[in-house]
Coordinates of N, CA and C in Angstrom, one line a residue:
X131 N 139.3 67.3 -14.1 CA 139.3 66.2 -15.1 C 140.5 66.4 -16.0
X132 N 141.6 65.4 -16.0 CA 142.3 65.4 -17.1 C 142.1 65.1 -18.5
X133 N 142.5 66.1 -19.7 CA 142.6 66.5 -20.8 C 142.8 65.0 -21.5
X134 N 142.2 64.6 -22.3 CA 142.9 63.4 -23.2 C 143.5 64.1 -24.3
X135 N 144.7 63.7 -24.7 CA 146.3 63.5 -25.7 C 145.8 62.7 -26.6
X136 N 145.7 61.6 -25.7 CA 146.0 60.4 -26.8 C 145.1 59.2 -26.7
X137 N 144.4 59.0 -27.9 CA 143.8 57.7 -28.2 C 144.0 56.6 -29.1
X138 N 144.4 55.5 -28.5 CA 145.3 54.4 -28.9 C 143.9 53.2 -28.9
X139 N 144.5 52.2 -30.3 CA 143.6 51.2 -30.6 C 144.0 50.0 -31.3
X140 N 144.0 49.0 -30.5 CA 144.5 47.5 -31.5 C 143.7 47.7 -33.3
X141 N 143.8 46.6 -33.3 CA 143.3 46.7 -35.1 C 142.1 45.8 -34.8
X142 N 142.5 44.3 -35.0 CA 141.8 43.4 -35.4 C 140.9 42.9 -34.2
X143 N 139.6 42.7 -34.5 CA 138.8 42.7 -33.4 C 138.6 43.2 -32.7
X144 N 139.0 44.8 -32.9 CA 139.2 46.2 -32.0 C 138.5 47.2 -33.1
X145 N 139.1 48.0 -34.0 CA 139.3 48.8 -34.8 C 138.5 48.5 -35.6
X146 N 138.9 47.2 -36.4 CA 138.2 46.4 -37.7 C 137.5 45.6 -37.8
X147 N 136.4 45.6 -37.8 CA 135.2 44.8 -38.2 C 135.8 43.2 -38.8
X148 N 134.6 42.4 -38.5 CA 135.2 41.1 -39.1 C 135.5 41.0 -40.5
X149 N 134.9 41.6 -41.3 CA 136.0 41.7 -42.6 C 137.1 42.4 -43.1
X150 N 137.7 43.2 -41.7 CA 138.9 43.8 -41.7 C 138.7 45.1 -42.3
X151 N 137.5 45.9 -42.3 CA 137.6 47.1 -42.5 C 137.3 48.1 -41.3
X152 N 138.0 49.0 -41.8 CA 137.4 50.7 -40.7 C 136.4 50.7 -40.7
X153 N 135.8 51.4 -39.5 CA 134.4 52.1 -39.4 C 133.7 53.2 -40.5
X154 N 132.5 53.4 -40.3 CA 132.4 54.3 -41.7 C 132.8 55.2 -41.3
X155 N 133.6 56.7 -41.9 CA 133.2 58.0 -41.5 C 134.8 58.1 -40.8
X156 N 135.5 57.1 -41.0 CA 136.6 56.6 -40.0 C 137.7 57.9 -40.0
X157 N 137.8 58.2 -41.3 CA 139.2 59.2 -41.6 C 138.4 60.9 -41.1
X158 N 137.0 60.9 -41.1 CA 136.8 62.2 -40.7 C 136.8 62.4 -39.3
X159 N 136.7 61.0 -38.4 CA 136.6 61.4 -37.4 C 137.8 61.3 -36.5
X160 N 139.3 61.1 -37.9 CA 140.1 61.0 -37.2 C 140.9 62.2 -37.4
X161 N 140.4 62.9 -38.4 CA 140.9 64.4 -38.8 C 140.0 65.1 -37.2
X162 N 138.8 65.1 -36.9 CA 138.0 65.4 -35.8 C 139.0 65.3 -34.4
X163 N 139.7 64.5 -34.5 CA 140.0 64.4 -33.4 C 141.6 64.7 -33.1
X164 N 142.2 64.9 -34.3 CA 143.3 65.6 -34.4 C 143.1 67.4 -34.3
X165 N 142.0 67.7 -34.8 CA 141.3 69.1 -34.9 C 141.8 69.2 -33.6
X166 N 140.9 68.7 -32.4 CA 140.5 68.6 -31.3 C 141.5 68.7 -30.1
X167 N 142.8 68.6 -31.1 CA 144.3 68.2 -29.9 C 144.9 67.2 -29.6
X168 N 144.2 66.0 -30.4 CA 144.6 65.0 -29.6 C 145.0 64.0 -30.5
X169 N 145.8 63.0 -30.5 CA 146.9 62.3 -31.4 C 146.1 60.7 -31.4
X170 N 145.8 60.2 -32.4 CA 145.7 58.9 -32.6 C 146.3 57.9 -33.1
X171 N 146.7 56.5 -32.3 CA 147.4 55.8 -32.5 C 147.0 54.4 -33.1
X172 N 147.5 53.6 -34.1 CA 146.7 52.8 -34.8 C 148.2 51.3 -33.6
X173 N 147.9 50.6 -33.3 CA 149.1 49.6 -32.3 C 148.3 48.3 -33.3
X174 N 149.6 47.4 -33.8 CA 149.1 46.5 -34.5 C 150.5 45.2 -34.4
X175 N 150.0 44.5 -33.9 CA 151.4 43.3 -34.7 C 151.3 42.9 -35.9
X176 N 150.5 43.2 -36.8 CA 150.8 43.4 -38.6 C 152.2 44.3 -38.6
X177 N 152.1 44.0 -39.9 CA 153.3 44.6 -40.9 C 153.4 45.7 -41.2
X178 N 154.0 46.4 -41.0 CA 153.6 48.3 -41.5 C 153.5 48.4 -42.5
X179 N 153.6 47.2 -43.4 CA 153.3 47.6 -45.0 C 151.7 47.2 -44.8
X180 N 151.3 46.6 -44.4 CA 150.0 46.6 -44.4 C 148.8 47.6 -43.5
X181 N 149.5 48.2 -42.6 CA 148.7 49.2 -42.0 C 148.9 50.9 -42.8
X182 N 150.4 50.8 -44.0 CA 150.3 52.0 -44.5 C 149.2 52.7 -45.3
X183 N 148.6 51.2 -46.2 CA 148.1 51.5 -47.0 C 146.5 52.0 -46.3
X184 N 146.4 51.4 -45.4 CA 145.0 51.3 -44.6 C 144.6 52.7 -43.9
X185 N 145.7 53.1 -43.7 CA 145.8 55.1 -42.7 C 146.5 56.1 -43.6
X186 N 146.9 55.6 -45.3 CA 147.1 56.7 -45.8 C 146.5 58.4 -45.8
X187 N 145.2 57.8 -46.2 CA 144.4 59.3 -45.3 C 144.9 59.7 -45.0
X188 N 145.2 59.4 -44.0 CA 145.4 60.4 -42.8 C 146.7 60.0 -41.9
X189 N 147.7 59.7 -42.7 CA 149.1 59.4 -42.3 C 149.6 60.6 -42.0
X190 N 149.6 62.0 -42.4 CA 150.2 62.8 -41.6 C 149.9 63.1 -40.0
X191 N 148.5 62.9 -39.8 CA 148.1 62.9 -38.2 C 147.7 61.7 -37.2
X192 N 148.4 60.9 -37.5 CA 148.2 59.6 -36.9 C 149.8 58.8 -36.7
X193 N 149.7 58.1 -35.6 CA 151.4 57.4 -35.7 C 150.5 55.4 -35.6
X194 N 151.2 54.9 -36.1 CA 151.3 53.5 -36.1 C 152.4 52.8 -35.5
X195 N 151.9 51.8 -34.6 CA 153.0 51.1 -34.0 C 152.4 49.1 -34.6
X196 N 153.6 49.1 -35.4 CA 153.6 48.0 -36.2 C 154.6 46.9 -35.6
X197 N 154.5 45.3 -36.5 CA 155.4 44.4 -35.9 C 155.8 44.2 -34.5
X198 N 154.3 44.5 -34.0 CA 154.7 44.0 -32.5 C 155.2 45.4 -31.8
X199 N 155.1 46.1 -32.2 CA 155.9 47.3 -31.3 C 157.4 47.5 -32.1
X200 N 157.9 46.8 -32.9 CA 159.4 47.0 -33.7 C 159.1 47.7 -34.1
X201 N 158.0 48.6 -35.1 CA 158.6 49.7 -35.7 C 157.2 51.0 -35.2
X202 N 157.6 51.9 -35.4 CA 156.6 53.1 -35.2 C 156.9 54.3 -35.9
X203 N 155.9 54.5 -36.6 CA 155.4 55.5 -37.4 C 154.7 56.8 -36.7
X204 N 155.5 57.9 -37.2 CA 154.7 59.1 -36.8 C 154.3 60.3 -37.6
X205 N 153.1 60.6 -37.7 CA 152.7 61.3 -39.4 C 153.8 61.1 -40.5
X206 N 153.6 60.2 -40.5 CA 154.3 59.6 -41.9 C 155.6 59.4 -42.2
X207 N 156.5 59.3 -40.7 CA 157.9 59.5 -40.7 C 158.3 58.4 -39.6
X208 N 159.3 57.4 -39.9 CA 159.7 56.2 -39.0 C 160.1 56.6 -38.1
X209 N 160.0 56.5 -36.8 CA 160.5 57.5 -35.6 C 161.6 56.2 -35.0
X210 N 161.1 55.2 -34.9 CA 161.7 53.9 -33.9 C 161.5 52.5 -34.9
X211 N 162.6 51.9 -35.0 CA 162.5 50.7 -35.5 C 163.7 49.8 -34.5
X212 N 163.0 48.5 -34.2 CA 164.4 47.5 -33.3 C 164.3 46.5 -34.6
X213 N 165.5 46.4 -34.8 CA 165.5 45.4 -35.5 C 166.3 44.0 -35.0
X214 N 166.6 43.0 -35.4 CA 167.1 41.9 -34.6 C 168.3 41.8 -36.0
X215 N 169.8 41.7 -35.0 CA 170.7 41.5 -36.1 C 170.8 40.4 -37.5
X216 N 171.3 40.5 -38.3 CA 171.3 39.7 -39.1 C 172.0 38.5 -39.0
X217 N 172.8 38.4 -38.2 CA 173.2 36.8 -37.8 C 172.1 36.3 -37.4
X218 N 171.3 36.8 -36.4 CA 170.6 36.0 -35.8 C 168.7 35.6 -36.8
X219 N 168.8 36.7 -37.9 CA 167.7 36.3 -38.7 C 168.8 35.1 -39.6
X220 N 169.5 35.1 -39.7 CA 169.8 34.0 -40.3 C 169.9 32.6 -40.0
X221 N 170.4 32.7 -38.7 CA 170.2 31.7 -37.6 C 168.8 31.0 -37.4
X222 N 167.7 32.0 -37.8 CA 166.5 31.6 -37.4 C 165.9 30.8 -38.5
X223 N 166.2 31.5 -39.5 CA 165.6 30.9 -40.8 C 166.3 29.7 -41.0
X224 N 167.9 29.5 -40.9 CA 168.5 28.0 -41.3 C 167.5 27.2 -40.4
X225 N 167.4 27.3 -39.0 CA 166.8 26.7 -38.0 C 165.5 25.9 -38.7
X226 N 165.0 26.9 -38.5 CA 163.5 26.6 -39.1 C 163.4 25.8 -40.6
X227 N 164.4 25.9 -41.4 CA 164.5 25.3 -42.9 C 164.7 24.1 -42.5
X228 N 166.2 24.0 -41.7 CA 166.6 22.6 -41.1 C 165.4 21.6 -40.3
X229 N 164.8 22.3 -39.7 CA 163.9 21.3 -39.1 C 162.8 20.9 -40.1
X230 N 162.5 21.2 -40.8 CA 161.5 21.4 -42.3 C 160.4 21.7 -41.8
X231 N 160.2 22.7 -40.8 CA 159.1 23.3 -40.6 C 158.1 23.6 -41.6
X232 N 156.7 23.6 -41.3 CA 156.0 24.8 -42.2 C 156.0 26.3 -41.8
X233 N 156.5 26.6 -40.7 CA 157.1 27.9 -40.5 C 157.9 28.5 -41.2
X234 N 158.6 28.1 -41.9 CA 159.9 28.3 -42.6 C 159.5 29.7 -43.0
X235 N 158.7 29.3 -43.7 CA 158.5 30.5 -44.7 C 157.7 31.9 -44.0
X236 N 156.6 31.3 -42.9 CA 156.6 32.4 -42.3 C 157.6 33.3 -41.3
X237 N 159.0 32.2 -40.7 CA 159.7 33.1 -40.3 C 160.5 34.1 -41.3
X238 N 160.2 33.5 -42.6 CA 161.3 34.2 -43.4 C 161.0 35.4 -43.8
X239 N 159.5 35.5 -43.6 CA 159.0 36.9 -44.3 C 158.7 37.7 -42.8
X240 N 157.8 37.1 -42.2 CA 158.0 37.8 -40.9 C 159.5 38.3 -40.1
X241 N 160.0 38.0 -39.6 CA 161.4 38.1 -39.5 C 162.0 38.8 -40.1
X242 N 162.2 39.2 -41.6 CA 162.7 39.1 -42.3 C 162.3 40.7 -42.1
X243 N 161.2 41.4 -42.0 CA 160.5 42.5 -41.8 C 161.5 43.1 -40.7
X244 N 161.9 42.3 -39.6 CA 162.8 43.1 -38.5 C 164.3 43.5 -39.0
X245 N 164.1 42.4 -39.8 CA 165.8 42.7 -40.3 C 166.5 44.1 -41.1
X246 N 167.5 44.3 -40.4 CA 167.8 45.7 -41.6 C 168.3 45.0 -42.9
X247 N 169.0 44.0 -43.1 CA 169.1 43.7 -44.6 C 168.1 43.8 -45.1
X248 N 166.7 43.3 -44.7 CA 165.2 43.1 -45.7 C 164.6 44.9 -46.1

């Protein structure tokens, strides 16, 4: 039988209950299973500013992969970020302004998150 490493888990509809919280007991059983040898991963297309606050607990023994996979966190240290150049966040946002989207605003803050100027 092989050993399990690693246990990986979406958030929403996975992880967090319909009103967007952890399970009870959540942070001891994630200390439990770091005890244990094995690494847990929080995998989310949110924002890493929104998943930091949520796994502080236990941000030294846990990694987060946020924005879609653009950035990843590992006990508490940014290991990988892709960001998309700044011409081309700028490109996106004129885009989206010009057409007078109601996206606008969401590309500008979403997006805006990949960018290394932001």
């Amino acid at each position: 039988m092989t050993e399990i490493k690693l246990i990986a888990s979406d958030l929403d509809h996975t992880l967090l209950d319909e009103a967007g919280h952890l399970p009870p007991n959540f942070y001891d059983t994630i200390r439990a299973v770091h005890d244990a040898g094995m690494h847990f991963v929080a995998a989310s297309g949110r924002p890493l500013y929104t998943l930091k606050p949520m796994f502080a607990p236990v941000a030294d023994v846990v990694s987060l992969v946020a924005e879609n996979g653009a950035v990843v966190v590992r006990d508490g240290e940014m290991v990988y970020a892709q960001f998309i150049p700044k011409a081309d966040y700028v490109r996106l946002t004129n885009y989206t302004y010009a057409k007078k989207t109601r996206r606008a605003d969401f590309m500008r803050v979403r997006y805006g998150l990949y960018c290394q100027i932001c």
